[in-house]
Short mmCIF file of C-alpha atoms in Angstrom, two decimals:
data_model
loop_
_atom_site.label_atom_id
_atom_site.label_comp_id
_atom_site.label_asym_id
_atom_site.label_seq_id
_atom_site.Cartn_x
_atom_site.Cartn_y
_atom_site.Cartn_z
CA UNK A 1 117.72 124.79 104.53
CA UNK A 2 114.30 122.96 103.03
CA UNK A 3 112.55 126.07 102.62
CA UNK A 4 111.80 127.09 99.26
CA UNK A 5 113.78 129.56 98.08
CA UNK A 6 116.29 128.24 99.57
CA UNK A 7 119.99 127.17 98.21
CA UNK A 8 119.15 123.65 98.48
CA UNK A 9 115.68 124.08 96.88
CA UNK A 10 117.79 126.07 94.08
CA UNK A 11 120.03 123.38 93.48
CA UNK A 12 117.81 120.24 93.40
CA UNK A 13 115.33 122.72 91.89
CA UNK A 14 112.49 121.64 93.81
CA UNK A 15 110.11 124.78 93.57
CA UNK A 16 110.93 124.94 90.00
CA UNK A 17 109.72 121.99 88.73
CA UNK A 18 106.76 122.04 90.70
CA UNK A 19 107.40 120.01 93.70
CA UNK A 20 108.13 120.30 97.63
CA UNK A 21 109.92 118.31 99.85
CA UNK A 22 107.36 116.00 101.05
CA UNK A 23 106.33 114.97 97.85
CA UNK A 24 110.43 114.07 97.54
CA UNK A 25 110.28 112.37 100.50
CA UNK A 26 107.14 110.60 99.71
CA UNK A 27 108.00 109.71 96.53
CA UNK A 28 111.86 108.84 97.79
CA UNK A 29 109.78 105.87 100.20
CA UNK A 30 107.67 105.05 97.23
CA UNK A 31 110.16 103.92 94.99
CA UNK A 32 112.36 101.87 97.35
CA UNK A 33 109.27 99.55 98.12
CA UNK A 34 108.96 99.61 94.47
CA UNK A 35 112.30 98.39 93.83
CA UNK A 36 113.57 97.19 96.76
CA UNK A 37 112.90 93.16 96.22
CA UNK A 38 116.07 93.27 93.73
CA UNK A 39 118.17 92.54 97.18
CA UNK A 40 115.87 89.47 97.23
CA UNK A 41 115.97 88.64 93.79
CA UNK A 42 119.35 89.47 92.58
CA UNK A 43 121.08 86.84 94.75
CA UNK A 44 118.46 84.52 93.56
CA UNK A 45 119.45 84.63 90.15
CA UNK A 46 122.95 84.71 90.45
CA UNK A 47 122.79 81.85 93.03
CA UNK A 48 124.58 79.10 90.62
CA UNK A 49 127.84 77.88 90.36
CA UNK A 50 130.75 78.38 87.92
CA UNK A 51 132.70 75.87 86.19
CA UNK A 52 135.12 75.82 89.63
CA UNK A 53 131.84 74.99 91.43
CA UNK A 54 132.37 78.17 93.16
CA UNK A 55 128.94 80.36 94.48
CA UNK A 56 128.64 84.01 95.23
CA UNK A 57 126.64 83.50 98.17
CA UNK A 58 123.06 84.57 98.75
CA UNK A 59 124.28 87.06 102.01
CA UNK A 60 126.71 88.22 99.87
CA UNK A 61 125.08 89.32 97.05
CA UNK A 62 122.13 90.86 98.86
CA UNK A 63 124.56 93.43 101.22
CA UNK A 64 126.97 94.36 97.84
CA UNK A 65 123.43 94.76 95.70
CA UNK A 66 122.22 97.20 98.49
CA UNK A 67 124.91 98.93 99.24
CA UNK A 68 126.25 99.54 95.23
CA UNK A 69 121.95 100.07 94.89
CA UNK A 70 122.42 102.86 97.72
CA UNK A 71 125.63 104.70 96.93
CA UNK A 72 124.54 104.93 92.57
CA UNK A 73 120.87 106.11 93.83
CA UNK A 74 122.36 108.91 95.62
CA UNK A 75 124.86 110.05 93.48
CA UNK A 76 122.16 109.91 90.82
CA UNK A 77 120.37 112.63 92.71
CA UNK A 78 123.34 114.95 94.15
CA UNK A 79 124.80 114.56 91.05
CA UNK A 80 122.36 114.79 88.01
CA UNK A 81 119.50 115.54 90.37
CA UNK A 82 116.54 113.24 88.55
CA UNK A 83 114.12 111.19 90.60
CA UNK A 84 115.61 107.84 89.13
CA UNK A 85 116.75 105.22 91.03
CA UNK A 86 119.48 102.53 90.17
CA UNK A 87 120.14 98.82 90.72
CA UNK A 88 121.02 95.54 89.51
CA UNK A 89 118.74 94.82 85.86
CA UNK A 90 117.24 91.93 85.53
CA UNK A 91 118.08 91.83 82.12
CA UNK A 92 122.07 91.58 82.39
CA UNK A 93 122.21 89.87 85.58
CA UNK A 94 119.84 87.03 84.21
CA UNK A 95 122.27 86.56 80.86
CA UNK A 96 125.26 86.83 83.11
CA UNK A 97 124.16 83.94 85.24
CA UNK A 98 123.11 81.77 81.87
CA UNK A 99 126.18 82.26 80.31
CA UNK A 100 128.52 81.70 83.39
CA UNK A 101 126.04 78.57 83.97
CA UNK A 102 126.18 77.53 79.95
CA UNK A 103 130.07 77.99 79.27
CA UNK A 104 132.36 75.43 80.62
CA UNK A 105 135.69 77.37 82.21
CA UNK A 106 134.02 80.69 82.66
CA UNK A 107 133.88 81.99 86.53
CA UNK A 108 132.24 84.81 88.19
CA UNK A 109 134.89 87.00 88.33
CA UNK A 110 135.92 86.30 84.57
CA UNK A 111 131.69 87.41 83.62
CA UNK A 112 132.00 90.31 85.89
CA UNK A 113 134.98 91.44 84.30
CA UNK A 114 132.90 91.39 80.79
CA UNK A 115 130.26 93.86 82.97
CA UNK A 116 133.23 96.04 83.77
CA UNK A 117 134.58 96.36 80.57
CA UNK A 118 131.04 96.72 78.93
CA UNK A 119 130.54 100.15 81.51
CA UNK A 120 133.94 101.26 80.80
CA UNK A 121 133.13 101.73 76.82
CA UNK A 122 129.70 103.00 77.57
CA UNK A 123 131.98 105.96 79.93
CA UNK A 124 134.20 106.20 76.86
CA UNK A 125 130.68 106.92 74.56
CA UNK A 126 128.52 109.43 76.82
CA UNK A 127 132.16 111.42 77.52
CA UNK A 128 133.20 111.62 74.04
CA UNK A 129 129.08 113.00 73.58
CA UNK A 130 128.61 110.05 71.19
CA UNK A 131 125.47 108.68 73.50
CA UNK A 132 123.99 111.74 74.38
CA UNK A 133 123.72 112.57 70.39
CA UNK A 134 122.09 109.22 69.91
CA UNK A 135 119.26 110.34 72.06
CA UNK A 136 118.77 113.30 70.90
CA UNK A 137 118.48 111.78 66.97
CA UNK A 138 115.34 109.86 68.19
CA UNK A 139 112.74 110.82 66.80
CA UNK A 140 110.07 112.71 68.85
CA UNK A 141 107.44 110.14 67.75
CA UNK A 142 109.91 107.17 68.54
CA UNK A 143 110.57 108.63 72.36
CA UNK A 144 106.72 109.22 72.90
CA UNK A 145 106.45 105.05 72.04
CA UNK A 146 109.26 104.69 74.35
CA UNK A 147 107.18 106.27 77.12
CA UNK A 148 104.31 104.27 76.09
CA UNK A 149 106.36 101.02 75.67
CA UNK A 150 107.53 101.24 79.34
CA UNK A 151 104.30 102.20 80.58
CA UNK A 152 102.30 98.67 79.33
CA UNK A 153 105.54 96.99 80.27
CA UNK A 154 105.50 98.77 84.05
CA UNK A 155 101.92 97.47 84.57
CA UNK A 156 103.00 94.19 83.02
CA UNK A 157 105.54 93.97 85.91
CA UNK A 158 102.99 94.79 88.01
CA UNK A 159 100.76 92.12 87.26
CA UNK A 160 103.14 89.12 86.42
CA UNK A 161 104.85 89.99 90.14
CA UNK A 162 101.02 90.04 91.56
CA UNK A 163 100.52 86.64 90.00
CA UNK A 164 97.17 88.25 88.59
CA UNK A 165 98.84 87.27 85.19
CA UNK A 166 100.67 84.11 84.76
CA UNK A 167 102.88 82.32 82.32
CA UNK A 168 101.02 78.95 80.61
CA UNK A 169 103.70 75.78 81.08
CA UNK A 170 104.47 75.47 77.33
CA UNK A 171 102.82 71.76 76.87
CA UNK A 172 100.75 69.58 74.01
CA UNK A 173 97.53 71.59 74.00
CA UNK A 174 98.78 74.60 74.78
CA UNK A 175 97.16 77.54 72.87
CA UNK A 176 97.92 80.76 74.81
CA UNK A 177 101.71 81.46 76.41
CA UNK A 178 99.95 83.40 79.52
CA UNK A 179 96.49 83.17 81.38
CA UNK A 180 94.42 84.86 84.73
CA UNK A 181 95.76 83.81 87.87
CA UNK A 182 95.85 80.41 87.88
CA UNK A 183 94.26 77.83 85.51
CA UNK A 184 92.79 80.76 84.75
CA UNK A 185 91.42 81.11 87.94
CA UNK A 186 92.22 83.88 91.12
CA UNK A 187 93.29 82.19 93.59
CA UNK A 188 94.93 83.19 97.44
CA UNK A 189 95.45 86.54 99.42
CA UNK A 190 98.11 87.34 97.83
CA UNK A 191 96.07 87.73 94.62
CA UNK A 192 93.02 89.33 96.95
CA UNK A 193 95.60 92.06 98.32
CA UNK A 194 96.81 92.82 95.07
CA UNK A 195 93.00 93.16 93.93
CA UNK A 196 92.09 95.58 97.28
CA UNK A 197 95.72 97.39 96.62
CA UNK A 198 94.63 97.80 92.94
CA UNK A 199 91.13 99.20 93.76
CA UNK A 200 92.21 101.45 96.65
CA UNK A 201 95.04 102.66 94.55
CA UNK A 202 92.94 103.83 91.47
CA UNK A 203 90.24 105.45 93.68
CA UNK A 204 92.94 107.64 95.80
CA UNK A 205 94.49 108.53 92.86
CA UNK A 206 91.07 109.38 91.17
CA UNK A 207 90.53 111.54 93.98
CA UNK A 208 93.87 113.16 94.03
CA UNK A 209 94.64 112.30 97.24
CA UNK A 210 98.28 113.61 98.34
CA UNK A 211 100.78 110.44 98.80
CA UNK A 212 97.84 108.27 97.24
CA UNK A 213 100.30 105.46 95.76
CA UNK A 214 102.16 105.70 99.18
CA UNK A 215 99.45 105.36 100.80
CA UNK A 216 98.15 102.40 98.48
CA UNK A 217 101.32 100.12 99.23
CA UNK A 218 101.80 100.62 103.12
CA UNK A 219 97.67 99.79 103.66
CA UNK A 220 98.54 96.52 101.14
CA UNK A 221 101.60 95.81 103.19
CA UNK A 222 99.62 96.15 106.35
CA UNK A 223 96.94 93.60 105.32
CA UNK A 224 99.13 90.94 103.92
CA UNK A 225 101.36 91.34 107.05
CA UNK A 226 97.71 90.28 108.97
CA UNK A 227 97.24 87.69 106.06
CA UNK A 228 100.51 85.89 106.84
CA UNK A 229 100.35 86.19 110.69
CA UNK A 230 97.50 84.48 111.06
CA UNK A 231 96.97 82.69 107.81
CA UNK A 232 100.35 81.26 107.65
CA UNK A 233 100.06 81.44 103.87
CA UNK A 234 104.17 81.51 103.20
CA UNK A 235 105.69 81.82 99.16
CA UNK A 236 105.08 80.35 96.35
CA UNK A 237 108.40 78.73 96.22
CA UNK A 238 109.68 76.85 98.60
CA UNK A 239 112.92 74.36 98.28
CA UNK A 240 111.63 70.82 98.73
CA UNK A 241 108.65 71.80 98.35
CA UNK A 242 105.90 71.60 95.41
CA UNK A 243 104.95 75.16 93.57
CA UNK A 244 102.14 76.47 96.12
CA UNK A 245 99.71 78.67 93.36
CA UNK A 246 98.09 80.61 96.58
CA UNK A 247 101.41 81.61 98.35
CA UNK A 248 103.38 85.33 97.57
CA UNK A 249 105.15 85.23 94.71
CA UNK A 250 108.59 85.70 95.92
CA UNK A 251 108.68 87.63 100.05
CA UNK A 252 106.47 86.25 102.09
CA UNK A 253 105.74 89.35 103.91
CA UNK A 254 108.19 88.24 107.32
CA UNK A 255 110.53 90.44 109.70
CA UNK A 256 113.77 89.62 109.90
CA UNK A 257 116.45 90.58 112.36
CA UNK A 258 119.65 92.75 112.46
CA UNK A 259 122.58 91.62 110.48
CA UNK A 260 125.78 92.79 109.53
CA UNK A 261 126.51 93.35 105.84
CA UNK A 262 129.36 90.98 104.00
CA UNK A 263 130.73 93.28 101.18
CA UNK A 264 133.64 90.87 100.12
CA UNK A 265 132.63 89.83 97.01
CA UNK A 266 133.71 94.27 96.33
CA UNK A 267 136.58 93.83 93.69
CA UNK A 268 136.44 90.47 92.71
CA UNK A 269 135.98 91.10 88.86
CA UNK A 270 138.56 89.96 86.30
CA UNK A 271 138.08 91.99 83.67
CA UNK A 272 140.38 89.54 81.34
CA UNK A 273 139.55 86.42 82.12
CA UNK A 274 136.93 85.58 80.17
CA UNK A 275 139.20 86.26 76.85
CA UNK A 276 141.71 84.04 78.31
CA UNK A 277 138.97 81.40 78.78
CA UNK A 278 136.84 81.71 75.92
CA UNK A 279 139.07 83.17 73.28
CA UNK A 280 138.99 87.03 72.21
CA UNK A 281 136.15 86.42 69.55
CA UNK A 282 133.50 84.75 72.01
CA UNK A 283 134.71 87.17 74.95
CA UNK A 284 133.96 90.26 72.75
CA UNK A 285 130.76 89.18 71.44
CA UNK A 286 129.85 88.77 75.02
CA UNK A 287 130.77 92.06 76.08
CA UNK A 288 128.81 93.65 72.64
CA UNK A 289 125.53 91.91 74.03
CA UNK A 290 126.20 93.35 77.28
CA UNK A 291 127.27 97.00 76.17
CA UNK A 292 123.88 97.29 74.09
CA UNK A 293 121.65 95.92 76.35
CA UNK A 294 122.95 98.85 78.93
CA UNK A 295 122.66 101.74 76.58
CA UNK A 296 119.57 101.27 74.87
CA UNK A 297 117.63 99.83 78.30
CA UNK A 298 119.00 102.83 80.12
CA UNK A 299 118.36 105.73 76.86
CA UNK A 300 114.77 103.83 76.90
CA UNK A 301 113.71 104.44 80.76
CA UNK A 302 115.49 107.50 81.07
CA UNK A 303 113.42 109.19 78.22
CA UNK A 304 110.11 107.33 79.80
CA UNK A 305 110.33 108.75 83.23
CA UNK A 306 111.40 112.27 82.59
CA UNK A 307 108.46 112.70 80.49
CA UNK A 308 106.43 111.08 83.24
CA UNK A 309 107.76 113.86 85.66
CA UNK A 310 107.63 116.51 82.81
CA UNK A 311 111.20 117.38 83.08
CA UNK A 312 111.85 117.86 79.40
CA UNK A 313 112.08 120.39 77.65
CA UNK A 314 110.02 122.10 75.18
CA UNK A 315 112.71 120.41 72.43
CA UNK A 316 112.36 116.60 74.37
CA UNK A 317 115.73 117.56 75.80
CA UNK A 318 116.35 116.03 79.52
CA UNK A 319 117.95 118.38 81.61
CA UNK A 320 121.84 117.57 82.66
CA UNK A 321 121.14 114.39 80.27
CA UNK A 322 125.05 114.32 80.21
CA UNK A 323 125.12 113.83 84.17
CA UNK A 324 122.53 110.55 84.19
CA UNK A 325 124.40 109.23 81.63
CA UNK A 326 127.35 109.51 83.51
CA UNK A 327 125.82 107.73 86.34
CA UNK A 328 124.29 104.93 84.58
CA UNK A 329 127.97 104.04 82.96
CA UNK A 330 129.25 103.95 86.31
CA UNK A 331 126.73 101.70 87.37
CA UNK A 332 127.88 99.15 85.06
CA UNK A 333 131.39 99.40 85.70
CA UNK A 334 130.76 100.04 89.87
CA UNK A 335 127.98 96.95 89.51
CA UNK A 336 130.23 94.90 87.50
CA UNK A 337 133.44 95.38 90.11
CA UNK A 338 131.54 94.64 93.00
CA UNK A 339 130.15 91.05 91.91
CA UNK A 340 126.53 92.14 91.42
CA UNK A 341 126.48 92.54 87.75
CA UNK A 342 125.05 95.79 86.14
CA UNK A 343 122.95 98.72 87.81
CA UNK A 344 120.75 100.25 86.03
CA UNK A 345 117.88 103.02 86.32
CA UNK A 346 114.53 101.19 87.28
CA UNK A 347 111.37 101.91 85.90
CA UNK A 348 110.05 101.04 89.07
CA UNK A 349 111.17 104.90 89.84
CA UNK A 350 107.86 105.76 87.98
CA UNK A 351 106.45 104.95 91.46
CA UNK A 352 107.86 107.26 92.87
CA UNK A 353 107.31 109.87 90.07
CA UNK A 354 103.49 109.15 90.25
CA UNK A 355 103.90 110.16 94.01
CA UNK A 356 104.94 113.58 93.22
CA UNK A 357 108.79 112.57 92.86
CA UNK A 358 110.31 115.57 90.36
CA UNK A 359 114.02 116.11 91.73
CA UNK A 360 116.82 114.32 92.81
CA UNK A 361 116.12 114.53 96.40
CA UNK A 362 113.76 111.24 95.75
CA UNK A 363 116.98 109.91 94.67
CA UNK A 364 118.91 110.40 97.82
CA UNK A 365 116.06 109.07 99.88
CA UNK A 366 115.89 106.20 97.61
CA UNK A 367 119.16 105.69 97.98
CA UNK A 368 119.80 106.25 101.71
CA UNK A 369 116.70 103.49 102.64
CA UNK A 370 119.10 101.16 100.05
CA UNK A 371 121.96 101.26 102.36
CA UNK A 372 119.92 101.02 105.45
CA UNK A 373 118.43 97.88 104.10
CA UNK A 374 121.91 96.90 104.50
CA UNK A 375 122.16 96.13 107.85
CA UNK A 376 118.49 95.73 108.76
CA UNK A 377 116.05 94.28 106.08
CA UNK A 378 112.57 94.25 107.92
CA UNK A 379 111.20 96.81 104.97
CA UNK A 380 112.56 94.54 102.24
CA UNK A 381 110.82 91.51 103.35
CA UNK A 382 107.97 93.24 104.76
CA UNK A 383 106.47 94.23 101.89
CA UNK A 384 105.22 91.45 98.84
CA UNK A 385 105.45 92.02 95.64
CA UNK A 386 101.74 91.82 95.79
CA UNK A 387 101.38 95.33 97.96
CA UNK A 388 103.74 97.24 95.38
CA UNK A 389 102.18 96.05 91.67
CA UNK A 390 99.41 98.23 92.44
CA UNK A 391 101.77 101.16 91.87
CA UNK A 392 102.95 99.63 88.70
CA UNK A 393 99.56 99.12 87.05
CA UNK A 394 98.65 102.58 87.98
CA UNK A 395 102.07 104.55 86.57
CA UNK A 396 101.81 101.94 83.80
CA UNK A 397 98.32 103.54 82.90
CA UNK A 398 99.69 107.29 83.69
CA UNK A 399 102.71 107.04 80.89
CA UNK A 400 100.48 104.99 78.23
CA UNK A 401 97.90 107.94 78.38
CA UNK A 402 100.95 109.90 76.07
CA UNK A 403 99.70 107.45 73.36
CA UNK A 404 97.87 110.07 71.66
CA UNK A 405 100.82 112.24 70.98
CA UNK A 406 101.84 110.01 68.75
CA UNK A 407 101.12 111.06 64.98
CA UNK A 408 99.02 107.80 63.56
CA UNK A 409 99.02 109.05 60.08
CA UNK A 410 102.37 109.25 59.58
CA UNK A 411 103.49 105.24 59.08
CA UNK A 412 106.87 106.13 59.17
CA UNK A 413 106.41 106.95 62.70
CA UNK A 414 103.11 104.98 63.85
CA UNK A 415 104.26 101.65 62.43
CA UNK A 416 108.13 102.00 64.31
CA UNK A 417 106.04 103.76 67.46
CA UNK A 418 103.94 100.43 67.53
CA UNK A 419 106.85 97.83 67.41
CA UNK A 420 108.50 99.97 69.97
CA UNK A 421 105.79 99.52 72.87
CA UNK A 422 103.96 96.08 71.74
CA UNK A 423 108.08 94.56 71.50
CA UNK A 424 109.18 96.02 75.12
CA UNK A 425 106.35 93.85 77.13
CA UNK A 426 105.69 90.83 74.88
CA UNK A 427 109.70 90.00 75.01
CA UNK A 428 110.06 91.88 78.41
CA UNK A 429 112.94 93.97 77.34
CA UNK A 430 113.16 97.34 76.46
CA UNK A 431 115.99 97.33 74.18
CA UNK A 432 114.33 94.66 71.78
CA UNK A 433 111.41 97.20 71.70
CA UNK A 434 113.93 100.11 70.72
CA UNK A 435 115.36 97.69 68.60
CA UNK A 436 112.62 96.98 66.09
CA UNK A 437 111.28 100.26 66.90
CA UNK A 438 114.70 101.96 65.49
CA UNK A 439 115.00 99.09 62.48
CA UNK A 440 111.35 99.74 61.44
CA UNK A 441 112.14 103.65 61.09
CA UNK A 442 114.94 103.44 58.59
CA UNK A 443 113.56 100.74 56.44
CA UNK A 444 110.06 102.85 56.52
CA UNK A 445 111.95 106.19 55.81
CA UNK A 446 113.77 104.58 53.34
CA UNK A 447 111.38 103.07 51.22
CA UNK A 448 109.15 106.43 51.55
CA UNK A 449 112.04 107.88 49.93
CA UNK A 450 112.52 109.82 52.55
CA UNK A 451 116.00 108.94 53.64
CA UNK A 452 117.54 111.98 53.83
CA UNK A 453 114.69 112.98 56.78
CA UNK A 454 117.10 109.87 58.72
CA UNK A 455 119.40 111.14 61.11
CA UNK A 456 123.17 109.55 60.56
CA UNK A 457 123.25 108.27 64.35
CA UNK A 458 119.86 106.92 63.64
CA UNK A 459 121.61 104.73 60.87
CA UNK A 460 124.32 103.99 63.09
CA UNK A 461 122.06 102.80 65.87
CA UNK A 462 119.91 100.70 63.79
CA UNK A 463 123.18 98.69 62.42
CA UNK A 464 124.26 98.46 65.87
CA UNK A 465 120.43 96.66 66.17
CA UNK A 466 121.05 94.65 63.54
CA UNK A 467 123.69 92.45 64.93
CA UNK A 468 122.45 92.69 68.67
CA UNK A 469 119.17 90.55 66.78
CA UNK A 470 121.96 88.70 64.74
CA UNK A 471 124.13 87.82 67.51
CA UNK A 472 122.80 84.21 67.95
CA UNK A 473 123.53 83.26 64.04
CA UNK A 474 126.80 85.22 64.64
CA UNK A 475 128.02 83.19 67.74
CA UNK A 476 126.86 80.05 65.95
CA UNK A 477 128.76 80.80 63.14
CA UNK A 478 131.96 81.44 65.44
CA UNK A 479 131.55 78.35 66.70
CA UNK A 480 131.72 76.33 63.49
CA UNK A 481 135.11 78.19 62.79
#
């Protein structure tokens, strides 16, 4: 059945896009270790109470953001067969918990329900075609700086998680907003097995050594796994306790035991309270913010990995682009219904794309070592962020080498191409770096007199743009009303 030739290598196409099945397995492993401390994080963020004083529940949330992690992951590889991955982003699940946190009334289920609706009108918009034609009026310049944009902010990830890059307090004095390390100083194991990871990492992959990122996270894990046993060095954060510059930055690489999964918080979503609470005005622009964050992120890492795996086509197309579409909608309305807030497709799948990764058999490994983690979490808290960035930096470096594609005497597309992947790490969001990216490319058109060279979605888009940047004058305005 895994032989090539084979009707399961025809129909994840495995031979024909250049890959086997051990390289899918490989690169399956790769990118849950990648991506896998969102089970830790996720509950993190969304820890706080609404206005009833009600919590979610850190147990909670980690089993639902597995399992919904697992079952998307999978179907994103039966079903549209790409190496990418899905689970909760950062991005929506850290304004979800600030706005459920900032507005007096609101409750979980009533921000949830916002989530819900948001991936129900993004299913409306890749059904009716309307987001698939979107990406396909990007320019090919702008989608080569979306590949570049997500490569610096990959490796950015990398490092920030690694601590090898830190934010500055903002205080009197203050002339930089991030530093080295610490005080501008490396300090700690942690920051040493990122360093060794790093090194080991770079010269496996120099050598083109087969499962060389693999191989770069499990020897990291296995050294800071020493580090803490004997060392005793714990994370950075502790409650009670004062911020520890030397510990991991968020696992302390630990094993835990067995325990069964609590997937209650499944259905909870209200997907009208929040107009009944805040009014039909606030409620919507809420669910706008939410809606464009999903599609652009999602059009933005899409396009970035499948040219990472070379999966496009000769036009930029992306194979059965209707399919992942399909998948990531569902993610927000599946992510949203199940109390976890929106899924999403990771760029931490670039791992496993720079491990061979090319089909969406990855996917269903991916997904399957999700729903394990489930019920038994020693892998997730194994392995630090510190034993993973490695992979980051280096994928980061592999999808920023497309820079030169990009044609530098043509402002129209260098100056938008620029915004694109400077924006996307220096605000840590992709869809601010689309954003200006798409804004810069109508006003430069424009003003070239070349407007009619302007695709009509590419207007469209770059309105949309316009209020998503406008939205905090907008909701201040509403307020005053």
């Amino acid at each position: 059945m895994l032989k090539q030739g084979s009707a399961m290598d025809r129909y994840f196409k495995v031979t024909e896009r250049g890959s086997n099945w051990s390289r899918e397995i490989r690169g399956g492993f790769a990118t849950f270790f990648a991506m896998s401390y969102i089970v830790v994080l996720n509950p993190l963020i969304l820890s706080g109470p609404d206005s009833s004083g009600t919590t979610l529940g850190f147990p909670a949330v980690a089993a639902v953001t597995a399992f919904v992690a697992g079952i998307l992951t999978i179907l994103m590889g039966a079903w549209a067969r790409h190496p990418f991955a899905l689970a909760t982003g950062l991005g929506v699940n850290a304004f979800v918990a600030v706005t459920v946190a900032t507005n007096p009334g609101l409750t979980w289920p009533d921000m949830m329900g916002l989530v819900v609706i948001s991936g129900v009108t993004m299913l409306i918009l890749v059904l009716t075609g309307f987001r698939t034609a979107v990406f396909k009026a990007v320019p090919e310049g702008l989608k080569t700086a979306i590949v570049v944009g997500i490569g610096l902010f990959i490796a950015l990830i990398g490092l920030v998680n690694a601590g090898f890059v830190r934010r500055i307090p903002d205080v009197a004095g203050t002339t930089v907003p991030v530093g080295l390390g610490f005080d501008g100083k490396l300090l700690g194991w942690p920051t040493a097995v990122f360093v060794f990871g790093l090194i080991l990492t770079i010269a496996l992959v120099v050598r083109k050594v087969k499962g060389a990122i693999l191989i770069g996270i499990i020897t990291s894990t296995v050294i800071a796994v020493i580090a803490e046993m004997t060392l005793h060095i714990g994370p950075s954060v502790q409650p009670g306790k004062p911020f520890n510059p030397q510990g991991w930055s968020l696992v302390a690489p630990t094993f835990s035991e067995w325990a069964a999964p609590d997937l209650s918080l499944i259905g909870k979503a209200n997907p009208f309270g929040a107009f009944e609470h805040l009014g039909f005005v606030a409620a919507t622009l809420l669910a706008f913010v939410i809606l464009l964050s999903i599609f652009f992120d999602a059009m933005g890492t899409m396009v970035g990995l499948a040219n990472e795996a070379g999966t496009v086509d000769e036009h930029g197309n992306i194979p059965d682009v209707d399919r992942v579409l399909q998948v990531d909608a569902l993610g927000a309305i599946v992510g949203g219904g199940a109390s976890v807030s929106s899924n999403q497709i990771y760029v931490e799948a670039g791992a496993g794309i720079g491990e061979g990764a090319r089909t969406g058999v990855a996917s269903i490994v991916t997904g399957l070592l999700f729903l394990v983690a489930m019920f038994f979490t020693p892998l997730i808290n194994l392995v630090p962020f510190e034993a993973v960035a490695p992979a980051l930096v280096v994928v980061g470096f592999m999808m920023v080498s497309q820079v030169g594609k990009i044609d530098w005497q043509d402002w129209g597309i260098a100056i938008p191409a620029f915004l694109t992947f400077t924006l996307m790490p220096f605000t840590y969001s992709i869809a601010n770096g689309l954003g200006a990216g798409f804004i810069a490319y109508v006003l430069i058109r424009t003003v070239q007199g070349r407007a009619k060279d302007i695709h009509p979605l590419m207007w469209a888009v770059a309105g949309a743009f316009l209020l998503f940047f406008a939205i905090g004058p907008i909701e201040a305005a509403a307020g005053m009303l």
